N, CA, C and O atoms as a MOPAC input file, in Angstrom:
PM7 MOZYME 1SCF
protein

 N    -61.91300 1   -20.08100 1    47.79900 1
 C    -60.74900 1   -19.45500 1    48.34000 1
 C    -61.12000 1   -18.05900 1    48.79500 1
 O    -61.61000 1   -17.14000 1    48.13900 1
 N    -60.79600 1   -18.10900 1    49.98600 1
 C    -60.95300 1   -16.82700 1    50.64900 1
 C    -59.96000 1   -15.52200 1    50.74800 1
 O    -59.04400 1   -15.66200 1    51.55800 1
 N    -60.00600 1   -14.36100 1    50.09100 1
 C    -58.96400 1   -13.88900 1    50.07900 1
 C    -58.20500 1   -12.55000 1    50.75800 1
 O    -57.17200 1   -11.95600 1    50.45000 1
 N    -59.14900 1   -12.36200 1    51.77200 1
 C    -59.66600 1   -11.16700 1    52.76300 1
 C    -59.08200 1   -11.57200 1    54.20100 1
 O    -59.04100 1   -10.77200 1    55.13600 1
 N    -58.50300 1   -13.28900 1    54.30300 1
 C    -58.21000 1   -13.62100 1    55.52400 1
 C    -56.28200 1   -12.83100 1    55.76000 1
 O    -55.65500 1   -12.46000 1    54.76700 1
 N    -55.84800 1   -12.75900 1    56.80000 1
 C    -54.51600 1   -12.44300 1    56.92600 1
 C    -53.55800 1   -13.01300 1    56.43700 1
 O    -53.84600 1   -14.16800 1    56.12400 1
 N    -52.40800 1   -12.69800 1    56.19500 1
 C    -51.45100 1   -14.20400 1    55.71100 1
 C    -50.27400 1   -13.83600 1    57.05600 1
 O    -49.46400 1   -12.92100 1    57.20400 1
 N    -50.59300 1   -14.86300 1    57.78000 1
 C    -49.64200 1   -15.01600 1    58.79900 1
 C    -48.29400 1   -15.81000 1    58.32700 1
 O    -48.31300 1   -16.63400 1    57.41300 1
 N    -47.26400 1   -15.50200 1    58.97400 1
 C    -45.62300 1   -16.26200 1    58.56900 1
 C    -46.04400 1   -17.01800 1    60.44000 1
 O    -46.74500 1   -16.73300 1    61.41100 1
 N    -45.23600 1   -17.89300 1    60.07700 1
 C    -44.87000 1   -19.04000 1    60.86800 1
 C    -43.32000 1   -18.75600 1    60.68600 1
 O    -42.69900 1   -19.05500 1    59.66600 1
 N    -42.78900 1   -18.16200 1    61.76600 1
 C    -41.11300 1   -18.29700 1    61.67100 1
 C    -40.63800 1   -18.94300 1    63.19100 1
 O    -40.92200 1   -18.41300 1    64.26500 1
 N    -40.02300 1   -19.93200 1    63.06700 1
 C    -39.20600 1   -20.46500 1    63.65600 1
 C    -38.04800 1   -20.07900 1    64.49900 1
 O    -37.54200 1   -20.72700 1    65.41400 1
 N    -37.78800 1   -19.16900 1    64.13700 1
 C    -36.36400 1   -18.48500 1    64.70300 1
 C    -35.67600 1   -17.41500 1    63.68800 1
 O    -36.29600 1   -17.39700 1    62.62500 1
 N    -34.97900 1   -16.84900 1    63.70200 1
 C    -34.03200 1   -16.00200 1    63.03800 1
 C    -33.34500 1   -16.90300 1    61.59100 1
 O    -32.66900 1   -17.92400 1    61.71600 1
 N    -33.65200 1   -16.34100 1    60.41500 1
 C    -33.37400 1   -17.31600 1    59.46400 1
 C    -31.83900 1   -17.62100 1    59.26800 1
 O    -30.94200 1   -16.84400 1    59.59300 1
 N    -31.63300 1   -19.05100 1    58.60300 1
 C    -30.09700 1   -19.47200 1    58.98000 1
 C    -29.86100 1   -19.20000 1    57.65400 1
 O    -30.72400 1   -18.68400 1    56.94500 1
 N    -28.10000 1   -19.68600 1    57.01300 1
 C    -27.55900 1   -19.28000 1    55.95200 1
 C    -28.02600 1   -19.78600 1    55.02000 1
 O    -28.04100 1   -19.12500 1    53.98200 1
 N    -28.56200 1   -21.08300 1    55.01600 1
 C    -29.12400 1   -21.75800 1    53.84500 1
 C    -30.41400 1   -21.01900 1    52.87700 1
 O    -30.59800 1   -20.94700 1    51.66200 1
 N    -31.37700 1   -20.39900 1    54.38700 1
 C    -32.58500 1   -19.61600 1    53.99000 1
 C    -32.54800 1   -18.67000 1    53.47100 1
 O    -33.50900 1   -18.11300 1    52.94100 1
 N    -30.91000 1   -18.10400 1    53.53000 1
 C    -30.69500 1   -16.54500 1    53.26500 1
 C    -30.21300 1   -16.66500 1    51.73100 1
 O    -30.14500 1   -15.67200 1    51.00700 1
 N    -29.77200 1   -18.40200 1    51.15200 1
 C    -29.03200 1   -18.37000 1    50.24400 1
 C    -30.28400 1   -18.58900 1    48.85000 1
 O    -30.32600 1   -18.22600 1    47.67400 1
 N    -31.41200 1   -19.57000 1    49.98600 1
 C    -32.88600 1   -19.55700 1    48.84800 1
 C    -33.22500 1   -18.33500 1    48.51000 1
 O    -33.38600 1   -18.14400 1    47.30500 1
 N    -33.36500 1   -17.53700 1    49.15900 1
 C    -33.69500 1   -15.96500 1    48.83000 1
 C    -33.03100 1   -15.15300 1    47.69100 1
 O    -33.37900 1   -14.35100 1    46.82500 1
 N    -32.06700 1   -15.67000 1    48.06100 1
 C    -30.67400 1   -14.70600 1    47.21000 1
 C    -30.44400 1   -15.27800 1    46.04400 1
 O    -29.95500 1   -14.46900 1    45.25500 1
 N    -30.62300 1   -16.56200 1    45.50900 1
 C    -29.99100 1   -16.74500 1    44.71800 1
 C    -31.07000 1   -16.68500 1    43.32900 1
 O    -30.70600 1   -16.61900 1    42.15500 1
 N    -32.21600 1   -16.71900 1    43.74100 1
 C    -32.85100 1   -15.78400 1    42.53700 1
 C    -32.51200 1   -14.29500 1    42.40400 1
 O    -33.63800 1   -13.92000 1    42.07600 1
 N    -32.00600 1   -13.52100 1    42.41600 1
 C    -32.16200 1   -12.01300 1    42.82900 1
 C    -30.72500 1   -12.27700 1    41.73000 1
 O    -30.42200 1   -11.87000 1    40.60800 1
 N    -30.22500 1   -12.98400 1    42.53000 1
 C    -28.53400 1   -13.34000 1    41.95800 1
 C    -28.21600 1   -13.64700 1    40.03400 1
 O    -27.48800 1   -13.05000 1    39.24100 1
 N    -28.98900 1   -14.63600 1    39.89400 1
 C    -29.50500 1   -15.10300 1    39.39200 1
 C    -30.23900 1   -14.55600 1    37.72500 1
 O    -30.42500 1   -15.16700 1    36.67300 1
 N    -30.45500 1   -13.39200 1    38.07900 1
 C    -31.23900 1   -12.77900 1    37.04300 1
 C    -30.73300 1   -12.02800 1    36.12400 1
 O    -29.87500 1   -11.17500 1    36.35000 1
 N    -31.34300 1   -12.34400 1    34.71900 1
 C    -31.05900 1   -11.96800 1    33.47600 1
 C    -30.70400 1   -10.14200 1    33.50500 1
 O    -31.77600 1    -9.54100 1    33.42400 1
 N    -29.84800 1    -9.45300 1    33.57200 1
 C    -29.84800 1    -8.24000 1    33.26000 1
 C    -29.96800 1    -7.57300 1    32.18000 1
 O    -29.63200 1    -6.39100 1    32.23800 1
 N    -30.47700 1    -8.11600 1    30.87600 1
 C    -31.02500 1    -7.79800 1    30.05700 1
 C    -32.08200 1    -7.10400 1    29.83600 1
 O    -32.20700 1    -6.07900 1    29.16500 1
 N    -33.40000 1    -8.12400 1    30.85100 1
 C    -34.67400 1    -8.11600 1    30.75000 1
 C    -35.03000 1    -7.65400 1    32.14300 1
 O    -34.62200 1    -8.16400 1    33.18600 1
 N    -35.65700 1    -6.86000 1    32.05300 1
 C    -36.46000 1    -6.28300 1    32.82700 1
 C    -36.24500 1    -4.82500 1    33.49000 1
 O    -35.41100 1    -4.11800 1    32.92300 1
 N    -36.96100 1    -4.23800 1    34.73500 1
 C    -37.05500 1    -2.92300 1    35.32600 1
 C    -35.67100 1    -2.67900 1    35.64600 1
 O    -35.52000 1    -1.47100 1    35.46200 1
 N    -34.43000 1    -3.24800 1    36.08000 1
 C    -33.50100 1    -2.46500 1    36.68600 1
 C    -32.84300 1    -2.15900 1    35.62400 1
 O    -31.95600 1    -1.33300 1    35.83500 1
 N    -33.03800 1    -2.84500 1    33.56800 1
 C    -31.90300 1    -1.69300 1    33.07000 1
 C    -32.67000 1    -0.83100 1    32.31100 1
 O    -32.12100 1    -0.11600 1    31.47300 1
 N    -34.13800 1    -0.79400 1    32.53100 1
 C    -34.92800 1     0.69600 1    32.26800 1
 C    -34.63400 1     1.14700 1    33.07400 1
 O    -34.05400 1     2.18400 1    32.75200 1
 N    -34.66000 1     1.02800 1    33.99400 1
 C    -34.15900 1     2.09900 1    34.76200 1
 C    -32.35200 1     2.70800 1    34.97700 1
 O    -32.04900 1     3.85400 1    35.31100 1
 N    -31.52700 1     1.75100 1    34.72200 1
 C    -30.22400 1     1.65600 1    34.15200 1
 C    -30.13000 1     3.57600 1    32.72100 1
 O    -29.65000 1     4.71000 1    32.70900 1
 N    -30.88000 1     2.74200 1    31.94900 1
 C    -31.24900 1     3.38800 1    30.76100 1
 C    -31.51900 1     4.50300 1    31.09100 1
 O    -30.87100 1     5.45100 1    30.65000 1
 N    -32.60500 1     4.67500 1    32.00100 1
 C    -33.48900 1     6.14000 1    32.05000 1
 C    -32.21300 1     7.38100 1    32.91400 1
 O    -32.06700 1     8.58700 1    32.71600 1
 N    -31.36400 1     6.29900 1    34.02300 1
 C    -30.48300 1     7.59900 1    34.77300 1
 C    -29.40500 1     7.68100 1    33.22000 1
 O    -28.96900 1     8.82000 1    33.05500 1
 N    -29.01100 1     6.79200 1    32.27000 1
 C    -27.65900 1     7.34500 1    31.68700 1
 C    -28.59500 1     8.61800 1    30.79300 1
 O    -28.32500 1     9.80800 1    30.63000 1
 N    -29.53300 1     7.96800 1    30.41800 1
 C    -30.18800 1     9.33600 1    29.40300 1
 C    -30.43400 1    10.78700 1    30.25000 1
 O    -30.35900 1    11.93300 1    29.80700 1
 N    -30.76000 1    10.32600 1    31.64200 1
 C    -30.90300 1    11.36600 1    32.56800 1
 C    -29.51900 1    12.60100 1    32.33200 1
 O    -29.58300 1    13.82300 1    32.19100 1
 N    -28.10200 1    11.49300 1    32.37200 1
 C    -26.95600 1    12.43000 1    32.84600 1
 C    -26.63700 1    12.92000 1    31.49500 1
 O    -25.97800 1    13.94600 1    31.32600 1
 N    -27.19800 1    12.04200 1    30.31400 1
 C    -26.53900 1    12.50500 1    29.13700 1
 C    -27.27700 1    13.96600 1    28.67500 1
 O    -26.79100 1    14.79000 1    27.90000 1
 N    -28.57500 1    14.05400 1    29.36300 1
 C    -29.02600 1    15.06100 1    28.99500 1
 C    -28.88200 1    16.31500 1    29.77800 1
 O    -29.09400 1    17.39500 1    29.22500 1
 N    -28.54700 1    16.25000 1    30.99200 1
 C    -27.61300 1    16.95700 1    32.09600 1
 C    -26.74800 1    17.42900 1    31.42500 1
 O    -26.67000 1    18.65600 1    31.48300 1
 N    -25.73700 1    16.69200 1    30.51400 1
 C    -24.41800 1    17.16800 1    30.16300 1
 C    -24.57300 1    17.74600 1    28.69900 1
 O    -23.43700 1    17.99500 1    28.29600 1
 N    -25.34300 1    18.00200 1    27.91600 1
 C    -25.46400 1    18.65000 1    26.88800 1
 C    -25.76900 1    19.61600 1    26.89800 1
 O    -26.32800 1    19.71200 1    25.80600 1
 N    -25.86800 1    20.88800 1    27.53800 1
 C    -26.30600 1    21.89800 1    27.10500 1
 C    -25.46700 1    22.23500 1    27.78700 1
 O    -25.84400 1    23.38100 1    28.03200 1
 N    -23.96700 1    22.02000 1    28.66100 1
 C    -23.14600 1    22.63300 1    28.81000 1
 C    -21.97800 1    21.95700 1    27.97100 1
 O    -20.89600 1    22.50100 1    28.19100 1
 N    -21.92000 1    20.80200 1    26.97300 1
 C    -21.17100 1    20.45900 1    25.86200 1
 C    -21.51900 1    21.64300 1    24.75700 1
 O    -20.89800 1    22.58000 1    24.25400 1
 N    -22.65300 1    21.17000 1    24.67200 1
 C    -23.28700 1    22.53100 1    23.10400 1
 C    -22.63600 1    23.59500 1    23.46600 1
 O    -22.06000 1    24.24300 1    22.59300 1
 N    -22.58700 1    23.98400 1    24.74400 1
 C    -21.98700 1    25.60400 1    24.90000 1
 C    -20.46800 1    25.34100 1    24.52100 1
 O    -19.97600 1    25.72200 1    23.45800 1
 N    -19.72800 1    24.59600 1    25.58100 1
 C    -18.40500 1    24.76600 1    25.34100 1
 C    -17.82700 1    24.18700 1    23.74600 1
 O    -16.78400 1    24.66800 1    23.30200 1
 N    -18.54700 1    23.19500 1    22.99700 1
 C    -18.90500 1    23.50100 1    22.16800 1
 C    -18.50700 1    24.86600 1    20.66900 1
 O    -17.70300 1    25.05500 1    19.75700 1
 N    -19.84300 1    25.54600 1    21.36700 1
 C    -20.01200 1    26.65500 1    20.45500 1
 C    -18.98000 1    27.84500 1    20.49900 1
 O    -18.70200 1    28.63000 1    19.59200 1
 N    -18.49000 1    27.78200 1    21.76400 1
 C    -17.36900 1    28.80800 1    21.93900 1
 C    -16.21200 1    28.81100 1    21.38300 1
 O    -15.47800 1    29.75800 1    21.10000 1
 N    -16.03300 1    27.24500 1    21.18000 1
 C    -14.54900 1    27.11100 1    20.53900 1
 C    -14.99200 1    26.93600 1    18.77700 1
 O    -14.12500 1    26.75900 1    17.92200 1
 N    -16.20900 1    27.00800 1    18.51200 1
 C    -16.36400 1    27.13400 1    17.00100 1
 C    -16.18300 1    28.62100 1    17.02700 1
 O    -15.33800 1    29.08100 1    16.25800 1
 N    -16.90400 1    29.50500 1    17.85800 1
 C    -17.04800 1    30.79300 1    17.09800 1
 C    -14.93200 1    31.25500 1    17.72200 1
 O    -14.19500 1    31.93200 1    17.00500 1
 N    -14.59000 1    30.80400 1    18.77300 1
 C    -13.59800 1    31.63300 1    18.55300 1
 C    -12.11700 1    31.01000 1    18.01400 1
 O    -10.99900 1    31.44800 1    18.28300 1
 N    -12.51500 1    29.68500 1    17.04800 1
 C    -11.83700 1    29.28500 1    16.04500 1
 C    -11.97700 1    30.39400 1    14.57500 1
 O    -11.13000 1    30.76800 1    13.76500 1
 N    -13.73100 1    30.72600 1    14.73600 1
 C    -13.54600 1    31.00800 1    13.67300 1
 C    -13.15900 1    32.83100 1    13.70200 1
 O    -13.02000 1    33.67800 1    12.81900 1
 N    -13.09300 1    32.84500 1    15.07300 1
 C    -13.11400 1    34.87000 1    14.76500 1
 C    -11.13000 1    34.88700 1    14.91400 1
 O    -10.43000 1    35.87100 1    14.67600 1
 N    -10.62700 1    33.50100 1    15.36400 1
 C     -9.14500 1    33.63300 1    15.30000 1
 C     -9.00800 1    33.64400 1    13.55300 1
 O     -8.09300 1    34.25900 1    13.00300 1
 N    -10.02600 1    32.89300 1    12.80200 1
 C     -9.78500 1    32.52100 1    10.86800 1
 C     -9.69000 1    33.99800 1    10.45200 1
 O     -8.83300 1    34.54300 1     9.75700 1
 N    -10.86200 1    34.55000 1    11.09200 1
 C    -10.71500 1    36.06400 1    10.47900 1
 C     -9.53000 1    36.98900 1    10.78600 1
 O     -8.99100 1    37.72900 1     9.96300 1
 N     -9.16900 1    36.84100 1    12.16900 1
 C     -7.95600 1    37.52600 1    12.28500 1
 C     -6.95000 1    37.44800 1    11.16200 1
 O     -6.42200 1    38.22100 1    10.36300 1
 N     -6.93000 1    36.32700 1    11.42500 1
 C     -5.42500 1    35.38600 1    10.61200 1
 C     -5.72400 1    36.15200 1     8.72100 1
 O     -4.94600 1    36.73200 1     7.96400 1
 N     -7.02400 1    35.81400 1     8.59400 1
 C     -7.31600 1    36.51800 1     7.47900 1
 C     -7.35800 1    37.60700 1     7.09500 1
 O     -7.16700 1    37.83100 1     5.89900 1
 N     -7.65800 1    38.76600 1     8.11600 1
 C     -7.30800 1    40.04100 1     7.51500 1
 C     -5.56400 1    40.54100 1     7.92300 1
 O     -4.92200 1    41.41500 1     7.34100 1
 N     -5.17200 1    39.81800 1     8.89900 1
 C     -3.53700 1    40.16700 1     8.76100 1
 C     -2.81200 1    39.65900 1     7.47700 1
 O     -1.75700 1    40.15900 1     7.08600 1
 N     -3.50700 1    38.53500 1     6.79200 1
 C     -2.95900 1    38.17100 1     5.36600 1
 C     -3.51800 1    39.62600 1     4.14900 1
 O     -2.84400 1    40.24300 1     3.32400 1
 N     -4.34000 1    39.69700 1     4.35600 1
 C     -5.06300 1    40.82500 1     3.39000 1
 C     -4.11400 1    41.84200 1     3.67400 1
 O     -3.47000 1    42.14200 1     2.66800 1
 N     -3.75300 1    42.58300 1     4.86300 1
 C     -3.26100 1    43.55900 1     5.40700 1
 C     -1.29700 1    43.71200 1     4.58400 1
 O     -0.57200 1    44.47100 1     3.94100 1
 N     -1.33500 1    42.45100 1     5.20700 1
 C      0.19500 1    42.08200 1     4.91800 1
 C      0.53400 1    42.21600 1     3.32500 1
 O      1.22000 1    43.12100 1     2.85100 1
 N      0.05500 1    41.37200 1     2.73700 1
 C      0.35100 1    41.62800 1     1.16200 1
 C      0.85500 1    42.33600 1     0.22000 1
 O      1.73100 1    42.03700 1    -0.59100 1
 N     -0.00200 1    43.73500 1     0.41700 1
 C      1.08100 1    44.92600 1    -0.12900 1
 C      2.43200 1    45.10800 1     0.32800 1
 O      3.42100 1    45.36000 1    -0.36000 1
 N      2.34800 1    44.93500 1     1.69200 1
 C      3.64800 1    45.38600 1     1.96200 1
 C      4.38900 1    44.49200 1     1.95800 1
 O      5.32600 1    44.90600 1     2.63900 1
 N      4.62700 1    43.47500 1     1.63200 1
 C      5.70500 1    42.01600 1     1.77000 1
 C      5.60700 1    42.38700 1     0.18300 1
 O      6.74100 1    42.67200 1    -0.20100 1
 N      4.64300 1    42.48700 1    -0.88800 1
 C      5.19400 1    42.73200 1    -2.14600 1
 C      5.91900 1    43.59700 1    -2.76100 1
 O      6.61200 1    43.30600 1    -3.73500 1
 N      5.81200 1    45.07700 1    -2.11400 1
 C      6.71800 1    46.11300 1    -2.27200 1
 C      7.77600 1    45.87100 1    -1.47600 1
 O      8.77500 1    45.94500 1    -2.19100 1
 N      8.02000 1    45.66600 1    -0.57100 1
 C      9.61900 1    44.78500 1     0.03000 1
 C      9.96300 1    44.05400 1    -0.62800 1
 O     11.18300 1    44.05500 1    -0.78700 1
 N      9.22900 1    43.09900 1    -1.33300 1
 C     10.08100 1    42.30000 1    -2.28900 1
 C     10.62100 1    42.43000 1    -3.63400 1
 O     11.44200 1    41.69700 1    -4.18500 1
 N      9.73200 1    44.02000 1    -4.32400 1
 C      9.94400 1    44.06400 1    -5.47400 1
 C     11.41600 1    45.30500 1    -5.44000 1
 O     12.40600 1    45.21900 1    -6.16600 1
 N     11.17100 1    46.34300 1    -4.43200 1
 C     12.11600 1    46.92100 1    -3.54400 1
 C     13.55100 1    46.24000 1    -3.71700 1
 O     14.43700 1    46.80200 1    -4.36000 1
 N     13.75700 1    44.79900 1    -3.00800 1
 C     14.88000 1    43.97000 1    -2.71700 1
 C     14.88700 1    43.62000 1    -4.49500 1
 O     16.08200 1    43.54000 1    -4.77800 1
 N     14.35700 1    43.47100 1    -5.30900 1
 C     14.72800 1    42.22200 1    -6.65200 1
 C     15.20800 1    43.87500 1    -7.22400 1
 O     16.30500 1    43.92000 1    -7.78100 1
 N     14.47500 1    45.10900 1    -7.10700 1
 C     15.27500 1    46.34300 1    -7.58000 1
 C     16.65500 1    46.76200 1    -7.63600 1
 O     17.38200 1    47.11900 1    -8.56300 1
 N     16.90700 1    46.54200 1    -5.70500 1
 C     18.03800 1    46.54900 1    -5.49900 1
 C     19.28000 1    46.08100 1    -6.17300 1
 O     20.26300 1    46.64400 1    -6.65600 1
 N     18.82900 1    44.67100 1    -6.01300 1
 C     20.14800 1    43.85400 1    -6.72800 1
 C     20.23100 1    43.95600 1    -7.52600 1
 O     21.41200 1    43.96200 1    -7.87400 1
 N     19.14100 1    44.14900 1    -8.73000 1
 C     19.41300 1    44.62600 1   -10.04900 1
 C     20.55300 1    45.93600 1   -10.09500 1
 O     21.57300 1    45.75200 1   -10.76100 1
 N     20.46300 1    46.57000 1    -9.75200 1
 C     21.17200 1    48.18900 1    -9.77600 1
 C     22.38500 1    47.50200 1    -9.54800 1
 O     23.22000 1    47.51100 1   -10.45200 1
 N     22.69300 1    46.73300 1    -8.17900 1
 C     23.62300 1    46.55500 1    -7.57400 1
 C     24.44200 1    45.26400 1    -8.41600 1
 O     25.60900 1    44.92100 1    -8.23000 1
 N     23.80100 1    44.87600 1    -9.05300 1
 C     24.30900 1    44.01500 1   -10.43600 1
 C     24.76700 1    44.62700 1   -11.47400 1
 O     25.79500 1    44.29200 1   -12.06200 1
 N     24.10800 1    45.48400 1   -11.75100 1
 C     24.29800 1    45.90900 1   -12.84500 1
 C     25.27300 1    47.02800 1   -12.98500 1
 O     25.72400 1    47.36700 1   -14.07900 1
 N     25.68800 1    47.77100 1   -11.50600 1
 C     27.13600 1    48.65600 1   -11.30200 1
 C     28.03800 1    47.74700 1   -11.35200 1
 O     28.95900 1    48.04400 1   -12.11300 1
 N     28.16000 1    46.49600 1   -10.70500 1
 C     29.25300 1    45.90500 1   -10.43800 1
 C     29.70700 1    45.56100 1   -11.64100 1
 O     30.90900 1    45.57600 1   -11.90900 1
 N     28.56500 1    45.13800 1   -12.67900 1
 C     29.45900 1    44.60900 1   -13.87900 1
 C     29.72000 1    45.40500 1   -15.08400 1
 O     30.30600 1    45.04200 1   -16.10400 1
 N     29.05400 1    46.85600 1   -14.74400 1
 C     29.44200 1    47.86100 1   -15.41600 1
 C     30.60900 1    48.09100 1   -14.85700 1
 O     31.50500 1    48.20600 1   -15.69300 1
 N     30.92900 1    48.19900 1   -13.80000 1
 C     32.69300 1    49.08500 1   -13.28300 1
 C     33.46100 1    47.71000 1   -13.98300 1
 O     34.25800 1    47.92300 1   -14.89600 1
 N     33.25800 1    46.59500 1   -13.62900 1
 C     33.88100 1    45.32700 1   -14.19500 1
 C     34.17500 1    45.90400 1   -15.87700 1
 O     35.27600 1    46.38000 1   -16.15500 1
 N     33.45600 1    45.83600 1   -16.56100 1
 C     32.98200 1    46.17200 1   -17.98500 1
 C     34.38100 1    47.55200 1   -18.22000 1
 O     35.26300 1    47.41800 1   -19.06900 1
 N     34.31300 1    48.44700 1   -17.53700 1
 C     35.15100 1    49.51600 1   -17.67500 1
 C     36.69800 1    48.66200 1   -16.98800 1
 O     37.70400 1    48.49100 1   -17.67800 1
 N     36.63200 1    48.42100 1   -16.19800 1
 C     38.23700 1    47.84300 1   -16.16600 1
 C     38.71000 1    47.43300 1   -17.00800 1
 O     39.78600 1    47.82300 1   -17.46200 1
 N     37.82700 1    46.26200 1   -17.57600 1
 C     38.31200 1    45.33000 1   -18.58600 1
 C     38.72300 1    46.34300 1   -20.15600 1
 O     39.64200 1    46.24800 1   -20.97000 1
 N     37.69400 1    47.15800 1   -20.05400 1
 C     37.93900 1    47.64000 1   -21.32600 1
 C     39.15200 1    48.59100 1   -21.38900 1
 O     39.93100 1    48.70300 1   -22.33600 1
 N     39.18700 1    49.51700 1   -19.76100 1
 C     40.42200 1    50.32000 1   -20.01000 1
 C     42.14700 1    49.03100 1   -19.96600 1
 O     43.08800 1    49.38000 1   -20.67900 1
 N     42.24700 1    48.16900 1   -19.41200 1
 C     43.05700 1    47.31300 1   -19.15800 1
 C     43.29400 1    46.91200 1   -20.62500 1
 O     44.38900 1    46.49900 1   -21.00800 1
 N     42.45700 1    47.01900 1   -21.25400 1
 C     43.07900 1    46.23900 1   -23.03500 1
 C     44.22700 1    46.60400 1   -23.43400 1
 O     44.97900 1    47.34300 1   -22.79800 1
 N     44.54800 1    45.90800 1   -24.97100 1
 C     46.12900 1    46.46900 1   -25.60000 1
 C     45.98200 1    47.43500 1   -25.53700 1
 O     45.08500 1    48.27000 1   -25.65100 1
 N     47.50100 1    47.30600 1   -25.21600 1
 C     47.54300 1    49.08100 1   -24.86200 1
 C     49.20800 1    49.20600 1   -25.64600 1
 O     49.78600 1    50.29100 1   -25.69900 1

């Protein structure tokens, strides 16, 4: 066997539908499992997935750090707040005391001047 000679086609004419359907229907036909088109399938999704990570990681990282610099806010307005919501409150439980304790003192004096008399 000689393998240096040309390989000439012998075509007949312009190929008809039948010839177009021998062609095709291996191509058609084929396992997409196995073989080059889903390495290569594979290689563009890893392509885009790796495209899209280092602007995920960022957006990402921004909403960690300014979750966490909103924690600190939130946290030193609690620190901040404290004293003063406790002296307002001990302030107000003062109040009513006094304001309890006139009312049922003047009460206390009615009653007592109102006795037999």
């Amino acid at each position: 066997m000689h393998t240096t000679e040309p390989i000439t086609f012998t075509a007949s004419g312009p190929p008809t539908l039948g010839d177009a359907a021998v062609e095709i229907v291996p191509l058609i036909s084929t396992v997409a499992v196995a073989g080059p088109p889903v390495l290569l399938a594979w290689a563009g999704t890893v392509l885009f997935a790796l495209l899209l990570a280092g602007p995920f990681a960022l957006i990402v990282t921004l909403v960690v750090v300014l979750a966490a610099a909103a924690g600190l806010v939130m946290l030193a307005g609690a620190i901040l707040a404290t004293p003063y919501l406790l002296i307002r409150h001990f302030r107000l439980r003062l109040a009513e005391r006094r304001h309890a304790s006139r009312t049922s003192r003047a009460a206390f004096v009615t009653v007592a001047t109102d006795g037999p008399s």
